[in-house]
PDB file of C-alpha atoms and ligand atoms in Angstrom:
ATOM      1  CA  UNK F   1     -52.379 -64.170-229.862  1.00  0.00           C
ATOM      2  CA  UNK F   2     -49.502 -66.318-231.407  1.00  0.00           C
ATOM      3  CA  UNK F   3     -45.485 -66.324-231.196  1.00  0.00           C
ATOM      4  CA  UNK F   4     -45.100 -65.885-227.413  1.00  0.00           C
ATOM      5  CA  UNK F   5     -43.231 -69.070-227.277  1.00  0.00           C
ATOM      6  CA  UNK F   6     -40.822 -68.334-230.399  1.00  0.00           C
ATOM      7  CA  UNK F   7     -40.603 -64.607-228.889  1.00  0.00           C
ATOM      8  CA  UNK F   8     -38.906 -66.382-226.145  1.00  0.00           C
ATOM      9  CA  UNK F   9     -37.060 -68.863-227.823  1.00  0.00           C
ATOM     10  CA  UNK F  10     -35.199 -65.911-229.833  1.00  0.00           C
ATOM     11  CA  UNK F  11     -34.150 -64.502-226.567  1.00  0.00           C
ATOM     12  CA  UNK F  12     -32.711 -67.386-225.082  1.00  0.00           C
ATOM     13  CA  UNK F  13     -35.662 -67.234-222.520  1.00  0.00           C
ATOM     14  CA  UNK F  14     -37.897 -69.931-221.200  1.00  0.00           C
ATOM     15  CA  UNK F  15     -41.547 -69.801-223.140  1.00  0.00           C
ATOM     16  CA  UNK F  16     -43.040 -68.624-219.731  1.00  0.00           C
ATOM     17  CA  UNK F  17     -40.901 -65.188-219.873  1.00  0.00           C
ATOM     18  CA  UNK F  18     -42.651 -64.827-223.384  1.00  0.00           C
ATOM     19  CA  UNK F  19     -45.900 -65.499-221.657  1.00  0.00           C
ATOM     20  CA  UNK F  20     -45.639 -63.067-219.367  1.00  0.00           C
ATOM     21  CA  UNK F  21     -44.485 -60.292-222.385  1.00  0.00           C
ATOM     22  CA  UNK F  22     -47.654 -61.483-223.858  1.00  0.00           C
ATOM     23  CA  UNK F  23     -49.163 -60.293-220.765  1.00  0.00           C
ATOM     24  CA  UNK F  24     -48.022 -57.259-221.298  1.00  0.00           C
ATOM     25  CA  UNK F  25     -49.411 -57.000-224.907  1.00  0.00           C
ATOM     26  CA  UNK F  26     -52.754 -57.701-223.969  1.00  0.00           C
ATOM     27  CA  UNK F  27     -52.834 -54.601-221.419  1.00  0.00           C
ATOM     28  CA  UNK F  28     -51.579 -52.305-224.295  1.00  0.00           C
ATOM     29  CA  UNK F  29     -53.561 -53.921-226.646  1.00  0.00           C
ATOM     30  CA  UNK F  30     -56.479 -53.488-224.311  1.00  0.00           C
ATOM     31  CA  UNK F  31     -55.300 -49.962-223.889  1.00  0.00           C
ATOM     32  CA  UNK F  32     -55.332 -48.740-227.459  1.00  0.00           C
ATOM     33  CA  UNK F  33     -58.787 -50.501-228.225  1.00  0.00           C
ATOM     34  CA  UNK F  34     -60.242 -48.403-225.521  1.00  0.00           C
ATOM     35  CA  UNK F  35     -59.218 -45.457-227.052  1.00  0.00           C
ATOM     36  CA  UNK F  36     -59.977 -46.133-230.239  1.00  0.00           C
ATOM     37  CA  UNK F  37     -63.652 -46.811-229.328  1.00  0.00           C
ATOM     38  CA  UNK F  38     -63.723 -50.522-229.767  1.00  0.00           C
ATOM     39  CA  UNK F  39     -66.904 -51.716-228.493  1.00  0.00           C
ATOM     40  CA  UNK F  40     -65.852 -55.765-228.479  1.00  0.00           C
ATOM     41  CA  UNK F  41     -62.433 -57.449-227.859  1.00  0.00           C
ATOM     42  CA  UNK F  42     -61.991 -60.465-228.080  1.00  0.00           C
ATOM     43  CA  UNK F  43     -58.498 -62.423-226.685  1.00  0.00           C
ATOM     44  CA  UNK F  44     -57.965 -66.442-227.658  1.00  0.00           C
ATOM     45  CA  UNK F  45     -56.287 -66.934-224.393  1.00  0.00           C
ATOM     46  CA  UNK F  46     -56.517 -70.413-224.218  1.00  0.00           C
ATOM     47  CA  UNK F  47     -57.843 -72.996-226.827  1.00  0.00           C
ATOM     48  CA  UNK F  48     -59.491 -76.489-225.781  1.00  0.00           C
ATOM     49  CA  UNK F  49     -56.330 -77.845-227.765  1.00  0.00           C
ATOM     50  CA  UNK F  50     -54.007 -76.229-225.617  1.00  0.00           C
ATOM     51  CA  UNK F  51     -53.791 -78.531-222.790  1.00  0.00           C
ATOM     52  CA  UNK F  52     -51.921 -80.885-225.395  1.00  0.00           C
ATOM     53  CA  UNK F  53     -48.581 -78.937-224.216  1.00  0.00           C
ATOM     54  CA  UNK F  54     -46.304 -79.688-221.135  1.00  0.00           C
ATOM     55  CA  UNK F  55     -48.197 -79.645-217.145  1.00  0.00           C
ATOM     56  CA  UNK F  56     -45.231 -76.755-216.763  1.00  0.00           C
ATOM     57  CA  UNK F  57     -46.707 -74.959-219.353  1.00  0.00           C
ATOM     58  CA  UNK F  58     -50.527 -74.640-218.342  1.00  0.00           C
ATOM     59  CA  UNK F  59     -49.597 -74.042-214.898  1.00  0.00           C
ATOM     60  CA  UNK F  60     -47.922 -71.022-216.068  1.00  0.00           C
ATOM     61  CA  UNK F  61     -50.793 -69.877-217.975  1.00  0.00           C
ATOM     62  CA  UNK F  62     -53.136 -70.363-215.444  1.00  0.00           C
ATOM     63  CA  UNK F  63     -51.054 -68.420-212.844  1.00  0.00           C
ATOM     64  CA  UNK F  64     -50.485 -65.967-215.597  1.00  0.00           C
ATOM     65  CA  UNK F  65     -54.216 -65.542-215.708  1.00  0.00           C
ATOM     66  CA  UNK F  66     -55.121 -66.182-212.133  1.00  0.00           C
ATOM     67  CA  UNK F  67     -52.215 -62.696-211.439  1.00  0.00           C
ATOM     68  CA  UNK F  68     -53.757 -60.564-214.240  1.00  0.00           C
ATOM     69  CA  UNK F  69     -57.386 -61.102-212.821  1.00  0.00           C
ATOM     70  CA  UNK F  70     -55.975 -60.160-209.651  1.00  0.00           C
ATOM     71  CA  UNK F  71     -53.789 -57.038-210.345  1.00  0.00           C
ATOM     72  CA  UNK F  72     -55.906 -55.472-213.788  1.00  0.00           C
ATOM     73  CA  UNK F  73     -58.977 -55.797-212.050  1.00  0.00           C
ATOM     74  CA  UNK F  74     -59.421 -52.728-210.346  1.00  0.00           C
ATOM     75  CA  UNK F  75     -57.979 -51.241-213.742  1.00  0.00           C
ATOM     76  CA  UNK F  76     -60.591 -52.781-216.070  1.00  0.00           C
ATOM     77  CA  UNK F  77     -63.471 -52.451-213.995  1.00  0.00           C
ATOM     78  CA  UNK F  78     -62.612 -48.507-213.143  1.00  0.00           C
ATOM     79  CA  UNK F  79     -62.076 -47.448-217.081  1.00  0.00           C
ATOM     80  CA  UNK F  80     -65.222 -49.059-217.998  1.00  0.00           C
ATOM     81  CA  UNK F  81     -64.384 -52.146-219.579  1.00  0.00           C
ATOM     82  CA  UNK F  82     -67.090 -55.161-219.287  1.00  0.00           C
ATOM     83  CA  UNK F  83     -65.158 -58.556-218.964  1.00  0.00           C
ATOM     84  CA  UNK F  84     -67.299 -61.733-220.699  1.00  0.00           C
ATOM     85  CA  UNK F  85     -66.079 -65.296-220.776  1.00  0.00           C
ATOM     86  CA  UNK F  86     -66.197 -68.150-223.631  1.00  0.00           C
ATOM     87  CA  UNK F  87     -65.696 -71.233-223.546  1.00  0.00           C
ATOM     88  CA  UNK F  88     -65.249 -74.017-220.643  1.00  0.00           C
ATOM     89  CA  UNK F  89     -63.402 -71.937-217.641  1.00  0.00           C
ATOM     90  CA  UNK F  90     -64.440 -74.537-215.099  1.00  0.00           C
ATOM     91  CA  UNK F  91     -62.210 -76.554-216.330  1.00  0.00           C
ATOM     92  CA  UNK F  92     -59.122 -74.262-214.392  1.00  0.00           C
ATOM     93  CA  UNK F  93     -60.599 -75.286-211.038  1.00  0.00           C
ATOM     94  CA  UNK F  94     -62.837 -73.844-208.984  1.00  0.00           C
ATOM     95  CA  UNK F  95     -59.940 -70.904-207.449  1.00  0.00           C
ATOM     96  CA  UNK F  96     -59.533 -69.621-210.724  1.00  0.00           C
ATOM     97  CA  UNK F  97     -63.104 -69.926-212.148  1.00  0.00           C
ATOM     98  CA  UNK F  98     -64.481 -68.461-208.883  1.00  0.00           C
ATOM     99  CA  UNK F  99     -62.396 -65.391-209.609  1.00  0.00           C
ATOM    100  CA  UNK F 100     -63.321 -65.054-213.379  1.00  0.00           C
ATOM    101  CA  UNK F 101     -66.690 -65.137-212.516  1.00  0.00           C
ATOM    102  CA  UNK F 102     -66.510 -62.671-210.097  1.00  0.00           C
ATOM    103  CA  UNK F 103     -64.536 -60.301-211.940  1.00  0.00           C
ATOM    104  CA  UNK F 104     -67.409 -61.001-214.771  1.00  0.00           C
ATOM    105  CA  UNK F 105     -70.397 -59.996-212.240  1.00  0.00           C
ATOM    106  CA  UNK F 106     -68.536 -56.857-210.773  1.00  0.00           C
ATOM    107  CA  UNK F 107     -67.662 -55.230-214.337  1.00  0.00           C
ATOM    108  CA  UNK F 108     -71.661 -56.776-215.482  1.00  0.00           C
ATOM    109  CA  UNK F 109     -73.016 -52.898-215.936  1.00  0.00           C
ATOM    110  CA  UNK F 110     -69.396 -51.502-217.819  1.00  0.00           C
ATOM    111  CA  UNK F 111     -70.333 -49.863-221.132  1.00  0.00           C
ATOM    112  CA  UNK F 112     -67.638 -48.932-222.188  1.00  0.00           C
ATOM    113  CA  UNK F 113     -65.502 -52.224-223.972  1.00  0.00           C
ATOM    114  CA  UNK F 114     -66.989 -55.216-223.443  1.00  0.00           C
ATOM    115  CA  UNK F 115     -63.093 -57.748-222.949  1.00  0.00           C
ATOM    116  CA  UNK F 116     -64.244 -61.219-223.904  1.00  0.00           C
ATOM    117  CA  UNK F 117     -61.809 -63.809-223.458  1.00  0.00           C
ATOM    118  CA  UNK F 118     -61.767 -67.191-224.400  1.00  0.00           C
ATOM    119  CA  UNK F 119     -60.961 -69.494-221.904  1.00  0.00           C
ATOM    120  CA  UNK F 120     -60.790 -73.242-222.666  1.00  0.00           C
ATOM    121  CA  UNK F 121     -62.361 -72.734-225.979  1.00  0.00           C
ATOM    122  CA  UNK F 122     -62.927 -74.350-229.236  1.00  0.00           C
ATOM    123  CA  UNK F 123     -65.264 -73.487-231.725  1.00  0.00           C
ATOM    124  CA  UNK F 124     -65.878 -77.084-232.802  1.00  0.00           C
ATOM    125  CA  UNK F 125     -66.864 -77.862-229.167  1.00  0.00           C
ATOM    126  CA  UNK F 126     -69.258 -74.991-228.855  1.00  0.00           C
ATOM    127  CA  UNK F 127     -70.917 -75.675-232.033  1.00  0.00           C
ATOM    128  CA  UNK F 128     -71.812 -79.170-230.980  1.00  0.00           C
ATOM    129  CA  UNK F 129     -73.029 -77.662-227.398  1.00  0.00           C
ATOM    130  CA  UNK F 130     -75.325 -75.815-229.677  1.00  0.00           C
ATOM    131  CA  UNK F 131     -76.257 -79.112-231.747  1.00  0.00           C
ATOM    132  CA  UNK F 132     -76.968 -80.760-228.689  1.00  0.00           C
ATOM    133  CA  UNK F 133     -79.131 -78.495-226.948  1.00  0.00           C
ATOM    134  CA  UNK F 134     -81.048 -77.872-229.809  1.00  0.00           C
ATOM    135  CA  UNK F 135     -81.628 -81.568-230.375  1.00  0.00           C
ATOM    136  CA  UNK F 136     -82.593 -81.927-226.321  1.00  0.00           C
ATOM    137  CA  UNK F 137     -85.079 -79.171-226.757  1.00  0.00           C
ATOM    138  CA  UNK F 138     -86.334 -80.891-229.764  1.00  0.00           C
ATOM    139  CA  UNK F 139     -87.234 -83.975-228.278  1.00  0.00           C
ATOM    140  CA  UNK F 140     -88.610 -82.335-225.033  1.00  0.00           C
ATOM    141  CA  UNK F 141     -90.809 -80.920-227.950  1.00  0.00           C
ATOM    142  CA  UNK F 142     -90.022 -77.047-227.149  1.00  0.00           C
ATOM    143  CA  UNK F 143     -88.748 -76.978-230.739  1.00  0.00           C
ATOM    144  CA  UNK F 144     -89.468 -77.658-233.870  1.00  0.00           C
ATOM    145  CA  UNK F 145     -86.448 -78.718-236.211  1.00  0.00           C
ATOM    146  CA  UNK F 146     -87.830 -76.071-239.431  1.00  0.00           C
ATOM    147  CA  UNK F 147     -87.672 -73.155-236.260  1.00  0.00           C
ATOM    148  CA  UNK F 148     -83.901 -73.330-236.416  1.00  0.00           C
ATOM    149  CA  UNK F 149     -81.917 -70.807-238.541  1.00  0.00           C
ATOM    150  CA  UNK F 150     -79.137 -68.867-238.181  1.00  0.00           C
ATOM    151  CA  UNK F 151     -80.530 -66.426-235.784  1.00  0.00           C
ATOM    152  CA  UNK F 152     -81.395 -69.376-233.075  1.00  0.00           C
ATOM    153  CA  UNK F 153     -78.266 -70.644-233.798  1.00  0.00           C
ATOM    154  CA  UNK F 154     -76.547 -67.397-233.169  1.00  0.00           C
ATOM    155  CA  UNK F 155     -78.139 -66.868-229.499  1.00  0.00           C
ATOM    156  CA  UNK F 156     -76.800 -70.610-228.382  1.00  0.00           C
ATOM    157  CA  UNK F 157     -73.283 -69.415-229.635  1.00  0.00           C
ATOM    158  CA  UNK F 158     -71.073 -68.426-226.208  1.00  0.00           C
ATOM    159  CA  UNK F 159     -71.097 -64.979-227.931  1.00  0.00           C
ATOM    160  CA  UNK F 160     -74.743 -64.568-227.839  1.00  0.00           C
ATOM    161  CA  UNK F 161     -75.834 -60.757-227.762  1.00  0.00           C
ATOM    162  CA  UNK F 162     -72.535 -59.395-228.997  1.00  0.00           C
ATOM    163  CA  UNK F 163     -72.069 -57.675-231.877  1.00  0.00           C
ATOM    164  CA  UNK F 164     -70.972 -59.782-235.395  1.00  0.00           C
ATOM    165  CA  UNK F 165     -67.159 -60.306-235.534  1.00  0.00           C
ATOM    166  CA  UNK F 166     -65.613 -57.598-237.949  1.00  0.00           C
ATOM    167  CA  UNK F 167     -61.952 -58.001-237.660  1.00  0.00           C
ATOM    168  CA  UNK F 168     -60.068 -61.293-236.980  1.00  0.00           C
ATOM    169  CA  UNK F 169     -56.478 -60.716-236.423  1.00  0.00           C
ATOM    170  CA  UNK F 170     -53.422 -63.416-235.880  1.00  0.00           C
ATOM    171  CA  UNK F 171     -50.195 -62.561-235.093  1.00  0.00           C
ATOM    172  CA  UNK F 172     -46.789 -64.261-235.745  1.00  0.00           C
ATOM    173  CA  UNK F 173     -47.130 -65.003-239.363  1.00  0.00           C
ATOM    174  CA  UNK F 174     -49.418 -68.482-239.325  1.00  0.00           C
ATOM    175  CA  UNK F 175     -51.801 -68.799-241.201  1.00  0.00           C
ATOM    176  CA  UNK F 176     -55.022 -70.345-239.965  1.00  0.00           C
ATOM    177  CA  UNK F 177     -58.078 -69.868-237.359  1.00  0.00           C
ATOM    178  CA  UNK F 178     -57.148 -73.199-234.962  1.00  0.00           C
ATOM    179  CA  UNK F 179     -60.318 -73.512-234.342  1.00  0.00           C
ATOM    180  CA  UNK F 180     -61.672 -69.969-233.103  1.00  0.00           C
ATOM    181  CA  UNK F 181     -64.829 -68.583-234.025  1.00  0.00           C
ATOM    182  CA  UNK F 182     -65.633 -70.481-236.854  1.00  0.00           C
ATOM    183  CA  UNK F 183     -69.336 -69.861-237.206  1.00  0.00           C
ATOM    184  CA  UNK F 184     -68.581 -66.131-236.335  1.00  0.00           C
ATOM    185  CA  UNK F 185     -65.877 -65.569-238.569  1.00  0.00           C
ATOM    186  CA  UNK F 186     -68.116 -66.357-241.421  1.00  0.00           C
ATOM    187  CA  UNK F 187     -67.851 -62.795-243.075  1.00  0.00           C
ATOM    188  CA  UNK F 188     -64.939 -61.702-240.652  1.00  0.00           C
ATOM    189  CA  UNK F 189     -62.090 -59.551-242.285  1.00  0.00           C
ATOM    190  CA  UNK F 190     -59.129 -61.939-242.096  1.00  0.00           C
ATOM    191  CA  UNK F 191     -55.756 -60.271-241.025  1.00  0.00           C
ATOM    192  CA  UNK F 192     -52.384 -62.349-240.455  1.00  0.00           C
ATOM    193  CA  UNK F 193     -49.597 -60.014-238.951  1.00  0.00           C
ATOM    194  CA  UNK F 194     -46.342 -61.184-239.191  1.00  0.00           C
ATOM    195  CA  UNK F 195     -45.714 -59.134-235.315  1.00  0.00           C
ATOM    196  CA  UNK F 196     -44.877 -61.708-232.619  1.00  0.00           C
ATOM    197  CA  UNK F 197     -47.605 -61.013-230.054  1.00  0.00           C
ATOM    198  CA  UNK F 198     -45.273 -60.201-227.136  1.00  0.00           C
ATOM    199  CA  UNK F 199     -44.133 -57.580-229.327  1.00  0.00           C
ATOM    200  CA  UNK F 200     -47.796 -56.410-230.592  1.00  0.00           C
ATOM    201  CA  UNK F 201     -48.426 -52.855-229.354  1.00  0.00           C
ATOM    202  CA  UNK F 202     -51.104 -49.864-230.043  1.00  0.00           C
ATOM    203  CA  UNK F 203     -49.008 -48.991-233.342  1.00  0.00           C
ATOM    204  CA  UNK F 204     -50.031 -52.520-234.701  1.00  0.00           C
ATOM    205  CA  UNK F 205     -53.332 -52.602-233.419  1.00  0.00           C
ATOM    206  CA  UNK F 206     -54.169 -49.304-234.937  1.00  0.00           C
ATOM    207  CA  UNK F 207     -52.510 -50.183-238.233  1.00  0.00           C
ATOM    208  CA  UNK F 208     -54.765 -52.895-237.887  1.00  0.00           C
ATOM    209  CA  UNK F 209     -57.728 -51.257-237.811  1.00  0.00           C
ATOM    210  CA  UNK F 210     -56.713 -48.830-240.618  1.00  0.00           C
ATOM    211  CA  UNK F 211     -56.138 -51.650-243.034  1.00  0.00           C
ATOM    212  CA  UNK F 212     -59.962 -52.917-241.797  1.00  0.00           C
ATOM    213  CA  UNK F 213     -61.351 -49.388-242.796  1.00  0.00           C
ATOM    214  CA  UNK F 214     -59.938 -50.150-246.370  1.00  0.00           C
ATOM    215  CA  UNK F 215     -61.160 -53.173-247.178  1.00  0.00           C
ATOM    216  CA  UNK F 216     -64.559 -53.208-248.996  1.00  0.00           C
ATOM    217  CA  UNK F 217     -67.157 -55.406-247.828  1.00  0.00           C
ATOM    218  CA  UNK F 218     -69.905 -57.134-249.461  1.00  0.00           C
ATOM    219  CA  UNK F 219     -71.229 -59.828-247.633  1.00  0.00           C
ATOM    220  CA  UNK F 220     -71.650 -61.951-250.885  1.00  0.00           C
ATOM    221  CA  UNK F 221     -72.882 -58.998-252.651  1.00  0.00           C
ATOM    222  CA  UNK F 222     -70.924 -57.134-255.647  1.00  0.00           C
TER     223      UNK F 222
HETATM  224  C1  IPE R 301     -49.516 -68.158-227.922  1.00  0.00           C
HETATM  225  O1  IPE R 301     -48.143 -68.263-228.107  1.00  0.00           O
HETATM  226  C2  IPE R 301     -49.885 -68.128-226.481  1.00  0.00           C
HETATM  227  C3  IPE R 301     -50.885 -69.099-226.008  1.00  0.00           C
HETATM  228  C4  IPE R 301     -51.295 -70.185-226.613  1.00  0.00           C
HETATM  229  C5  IPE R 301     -51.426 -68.825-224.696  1.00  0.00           C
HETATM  230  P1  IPE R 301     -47.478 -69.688-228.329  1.00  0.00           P
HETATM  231  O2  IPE R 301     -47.156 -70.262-226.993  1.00  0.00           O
HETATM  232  O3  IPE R 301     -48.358 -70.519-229.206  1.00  0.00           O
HETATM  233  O4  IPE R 301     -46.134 -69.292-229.086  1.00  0.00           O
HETATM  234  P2  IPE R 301     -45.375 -70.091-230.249  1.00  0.00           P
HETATM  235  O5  IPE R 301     -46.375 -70.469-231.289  1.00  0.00           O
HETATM  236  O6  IPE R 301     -44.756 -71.299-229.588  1.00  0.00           O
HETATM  237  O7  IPE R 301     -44.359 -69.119-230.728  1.00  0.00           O
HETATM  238 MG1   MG R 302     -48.399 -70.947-231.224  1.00  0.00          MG
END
């Protein structure tokens, strides 16, 4: 979810007021893959890189984040949608944490959407998490190094148990992954939208979707 900040900057607004129109992405966003019968979202919220920017800045995004928990809530939980974390939350402090983990346990038996978001993540970081329990589990000799493949691999990942990543989609015109989902995006469709994400809405994420239903894939086949 890129471009909030430029979003703002073409307004003459402060990159918090395009924060808070990304805000309002994500519920429509959310909206329109509920009725298309999305069974997995998954937001980049906030990458391990992001603390590089100003204090200002991630103290809006966690208050941001801390005030949708609060007010979609009731929303999410009643239309079914299961909310999952990745990455490092704790890292917000324990007020916000407590509440994403709550909010995580009450929406636990939702069928409907499963809303992951990732929270403090990077997928560098999680893949050595994964190296390094492995390795532990190795030397405590509950492992043996030829009984690790892809699928062990897999169920370390933070996204353990959900489905494999179909659609991969960036918004405001760049160009790369920064670091998200690298492992899972190994035979991810790639889409780069040129839309701002404060101005993203059903229309693109449906268009999205369309464009993934005509693109063949083959997995390395022919
Ligand atoms: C993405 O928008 C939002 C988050 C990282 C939470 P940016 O803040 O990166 O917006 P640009 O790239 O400055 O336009
Ligand atoms: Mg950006």
């Amino acid at each position: 979810m890129d471009g909030n900040g430029r979003w703002a900057s073409k307004r003459g607004l402060p990159r918090s007021a395009g924060h808070r129109a990304g805000a309002e992405a994500v519920r429509r966003t959310l909206r329109a893959a509920v009725e298309e019968g999305v069974e997995v979202l998954t937001l980049y919220a906030f990458s391990s890189e992001n603390w590089r920017r100003s204090e200002e800045e991630v103290s809006d995004l966690k208050g941001l984040l801390l005030y949708y928990v609060e007010r979609e809530l009731d929303t999410i939980a009643s239309e079914g949608v299961k909310l999952r974390l990745i990455g490092d939350p704790a890292a917000f402090g324990p007020n916000l944490a407590t509440k994403l983990e709550t909010a995580v346990e009450r929406t636990k038996d939702n069928d409907n959407l499963t809303l992951v978001v990732a929270l403090n993540y990077g997928s560098r970081a999680e893949l050595v998490e994964v190296a390094r329990r492995l390795a532990e589990k190795a030397a405590k000799g509950e492992l043996r190094a030829e009984q690790i493949d892809e699928r062990l691999i897999d169920e370390e990942m933070h996204t353990a148990g959900l489905p494999p990543l179909d659609l991969l989609i960036r918004t405001s015109g760049e160009v790369r992954l920064s670091n998200f989902l690298l492992w899972q995006a190994a035979y991810s469709e790639l889409l780069f939208v040129e839309t701002l994400w404060p101005d993203f809405d059903g229309s693109d994420f449906r268009q999205a979707l369309a464009e993934f239903a005509r693109r063949q894939r083959r997995f390395g086949g022919r």
